[in-house]
Amino acid sequence: MVILEDEAEVVCRVFELTNQRYFKMEICRLFNEEGGIDSRAVYEQTTEIRQQESCLKRIAVDE
């Protein structure tokens, strides 16, 4: 359960930084500086969040 909570925190933080228009590498650098988190996993989550955001924007435009 703790792992899921930690992962949820990371996803939320990545989402917030993405909304603030941080670049993927900047987000990874922040997490690397804080330590304890795999920057590759953060990079992949950032990519996934941006892809979902693009899909949602396309859906909104189509409606």
Backbone as ProteinMPNN parsed JSONL, in Angstrom:
{"seq_chain_A": "MVILEDEAEVVCRVFELTNQRYFKMEICRLFNEEGGIDSRAVYEQTTEIRQQESCLKRIAVDE", "coords_chain_A": {"N_chain_A": [[0.818, -1.198, 0.0], [1.942, 1.231, 0.751], [3.793, 1.606, -1.281], [2.143, 2.098, -3.494], [0.99, 4.514, -2.689], [3.267, 6.148, -2.619], [3.986, 6.053, -5.31], [1.733, 7.25, -6.433], [2.041, 9.83, -5.439], [4.332, 10.621, -6.831], [3.385, 10.545, -9.485], [1.398, 12.523, -9.364], [2.991, 14.753, -8.787], [4.609, 14.838, -11.078], [2.63, 15.342, -12.952], [1.779, 17.915, -12.116], [4.158, 19.407, -12.534], [4.371, 19.061, -15.267], [2.11, 20.438, -16.142], [2.981, 22.946, -15.493], [4.669, 23.404, -17.488], [7.254, 22.333, -17.461], [10.101, 20.862, -18.936], [10.698, 17.445, -19.945], [13.3, 16.534, -19.305], [14.031, 18.398, -17.386], [12.271, 17.794, -15.334], [13.121, 15.197, -14.72], [15.689, 15.827, -13.824], [15.098, 17.298, -11.506], [13.945, 15.279, -9.89], [16.124, 13.544, -9.739], [17.952, 15.092, -8.3], [16.671, 15.174, -5.866], [16.78, 12.548, -5.173], [16.442, 8.938, -4.737], [14.48, 8.197, -6.547], [13.765, 6.622, -9.581], [14.873, 8.049, -12.427], [14.351, 7.383, -15.051], [11.883, 6.073, -14.956], [10.33, 8.24, -14.137], [10.613, 9.857, -16.381], [9.289, 8.29, -18.295], [6.698, 8.315, -17.198], [6.144, 11.01, -17.446], [6.085, 11.261, -20.215], [3.868, 9.65, -20.787], [1.817, 11.067, -19.46], [1.82, 13.465, -20.913], [1.026, 12.499, -23.411], [-1.568, 11.61, -22.845], [-2.695, 14.053, -22.166], [-2.585, 15.374, -24.632], [-4.363, 13.791, -26.103], [-6.756, 14.295, -24.718], [-7.057, 17.018, -25.259], [-7.465, 16.939, -28.026], [-9.889, 15.563, -28.125], [-11.538, 17.396, -26.837], [-11.497, 19.491, -28.683], [-12.716, 18.295, -30.863], [-15.3, 18.031, -29.972]], "CA_chain_A": [[0.0, 0.0, 0.0], [2.825, 2.389, 0.819], [4.379, 1.775, -2.612], [1.137, 2.744, -4.329], [0.875, 5.9, -2.249], [4.472, 6.835, -3.084], [3.886, 6.174, -6.765], [0.696, 8.246, -6.699], [2.656, 11.129, -5.167], [5.226, 10.924, -7.944], [2.556, 10.829, -10.653], [0.786, 13.847, -9.146], [4.037, 15.776, -8.908], [4.973, 14.911, -12.498], [1.513, 16.003, -13.618], [1.85, 19.335, -11.769], [5.297, 19.998, -13.229], [4.026, 19.063, -16.687], [1.188, 21.554, -16.337], [3.767, 24.179, -15.381], [5.47, 23.396, -18.711], [8.623, 21.857, -17.305], [10.496, 19.868, -19.915], [10.92, 16.127, -19.347], [14.627, 16.44, -18.711], [14.026, 19.222, -16.165], [11.554, 17.016, -14.322], [14.031, 14.127, -14.311], [16.777, 16.44, -13.054], [14.569, 17.602, -10.174], [13.809, 14.035, -9.13], [17.482, 13.031, -9.484], [18.539, 15.897, -7.233], [16.025, 14.784, -4.605], [17.234, 11.186, -4.925], [15.52, 7.881, -4.365], [13.464, 7.895, -7.557], [14.336, 6.268, -10.877], [14.545, 9.121, -13.364], [13.783, 6.791, -16.279], [10.455, 5.866, -14.684], [9.724, 9.568, -14.137], [10.589, 10.274, -17.787], [8.216, 7.532, -18.945], [5.423, 8.832, -16.691], [5.947, 12.327, -18.051], [5.689, 11.01, -21.603], [2.491, 9.138, -20.771], [0.919, 12.162, -19.069], [1.735, 14.397, -22.05], [0.236, 11.844, -24.451], [-2.962, 11.664, -22.404], [-3.101, 15.45, -22.248], [-2.813, 15.646, -26.052], [-5.612, 13.104, -26.487], [-7.878, 15.026, -24.128], [-7.212, 18.274, -25.992], [-8.067, 16.611, -29.319], [-11.292, 15.213, -27.871], [-12.234, 18.645, -26.526], [-11.629, 20.255, -29.929], [-13.674, 17.573, -31.716], [-16.662, 18.178, -29.43]], "C_chain_A": [[0.855, 1.253, 0.0], [3.447, 2.666, -0.55], [3.4, 2.482, -3.53], [0.967, 4.214, -3.971], [2.069, 6.722, -2.721], [4.419, 7.072, -4.588], [2.847, 7.224, -7.147], [1.234, 9.656, -6.468], [3.545, 11.56, -6.318], [4.422, 11.308, -9.173], [1.913, 12.203, -10.524], [1.806, 14.95, -9.322], [4.462, 15.943, -10.359], [3.883, 15.645, -13.269], [1.539, 17.509, -13.357], [2.985, 20.03, -12.514], [5.048, 20.071, -14.729], [3.09, 20.22, -16.998], [1.893, 22.9, -16.247], [4.75, 24.313, -16.546], [6.949, 23.111, -18.486], [8.892, 20.855, -18.417], [10.785, 18.552, -19.205], [12.266, 16.043, -18.641], [14.738, 17.279, -17.436], [13.355, 18.469, -15.022], [12.456, 15.895, -13.804], [15.157, 14.67, -13.452], [16.314, 16.753, -11.629], [14.487, 16.342, -9.308], [15.172, 13.424, -8.819], [18.13, 13.778, -8.33], [17.965, 15.523, -5.872], [16.408, 13.364, -4.213], [16.109, 10.211, -4.616], [14.475, 7.513, -5.401], [14.17, 7.663, -8.887], [13.919, 7.301, -11.923], [13.98, 8.584, -14.67], [12.286, 6.557, -16.11], [9.717, 7.2, -14.701], [9.584, 10.065, -15.568], [9.442, 9.584, -18.525], [6.84, 8.015, -18.48], [5.117, 10.19, -17.304], [5.476, 12.184, -19.49], [4.239, 10.56, -21.665], [1.495, 10.245, -20.429], [0.749, 13.137, -20.223], [0.903, 13.8, -23.181], [-1.247, 11.885, -24.093], [-3.508, 13.076, -22.512], [-3.407, 15.826, -23.698], [-4.116, 15.013, -26.536], [-6.83, 13.854, -25.962], [-8.123, 16.35, -24.853], [-7.862, 18.021, -27.346], [-9.551, 16.285, -29.162], [-12.099, 16.481, -27.62], [-12.467, 19.483, -27.786], [-12.68, 19.608, -30.831], [-15.107, 17.77, -31.248], [-17.108, 19.533, -29.686]], "O_chain_A": [[0.531, 2.23, -0.676], [3.611, 3.824, -0.937], [3.793, 3.381, -4.273], [0.816, 5.059, -4.853], [1.908, 7.857, -3.169], [4.763, 8.149, -5.074], [3.058, 8.0, -8.079], [0.913, 10.574, -7.223], [3.52, 12.718, -6.735], [4.741, 12.294, -9.837], [1.892, 12.967, -11.49], [1.516, 15.973, -9.942], [4.656, 17.067, -10.823], [4.175, 16.47, -14.135], [1.341, 18.298, -14.281], [2.799, 21.116, -13.062], [5.462, 21.026, -15.387], [3.259, 20.905, -18.007], [1.456, 23.878, -16.853], [5.565, 25.235, -16.574], [7.799, 23.594, -19.235], [8.007, 20.087, -18.794], [11.081, 18.537, -18.011], [12.361, 15.544, -17.52], [15.46, 16.908, -16.51], [13.821, 18.507, -13.883], [12.544, 15.67, -12.597], [15.542, 14.047, -12.462], [17.04, 16.509, -10.666], [14.905, 16.339, -8.15], [15.358, 12.845, -7.748], [18.782, 13.172, -7.479], [18.665, 15.548, -4.86], [16.362, 13.017, -3.032], [14.99, 10.6, -4.283], [13.665, 6.615, -5.17], [15.064, 8.419, -9.267], [12.74, 7.407, -12.26], [13.201, 9.271, -15.331], [11.51, 6.817, -17.029], [8.603, 7.287, -15.219], [8.553, 10.63, -15.932], [8.715, 10.22, -19.287], [5.915, 8.112, -19.288], [3.97, 10.484, -17.64], [4.576, 12.899, -19.932], [3.471, 11.036, -22.501], [0.438, 10.34, -21.053], [-0.366, 13.59, -20.484], [0.153, 14.519, -23.84], [-2.086, 12.165, -24.949], [-4.657, 13.272, -22.908], [-4.387, 16.524, -23.961], [-4.874, 15.628, -27.286], [-7.817, 14.027, -26.676], [-9.271, 16.754, -25.037], [-8.716, 18.796, -27.777], [-10.37, 16.694, -29.985], [-13.211, 16.626, -28.129], [-13.515, 20.111, -27.933], [-13.448, 20.309, -31.49], [-16.035, 17.684, -32.052], [-18.227, 19.895, -29.32]]}, "name": "protein", "num_of_chains": 1, "seq": "MVILEDEAEVVCRVFELTNQRYFKMEICRLFNEEGGIDSRAVYEQTTEIRQQESCLKRIAVDE"}
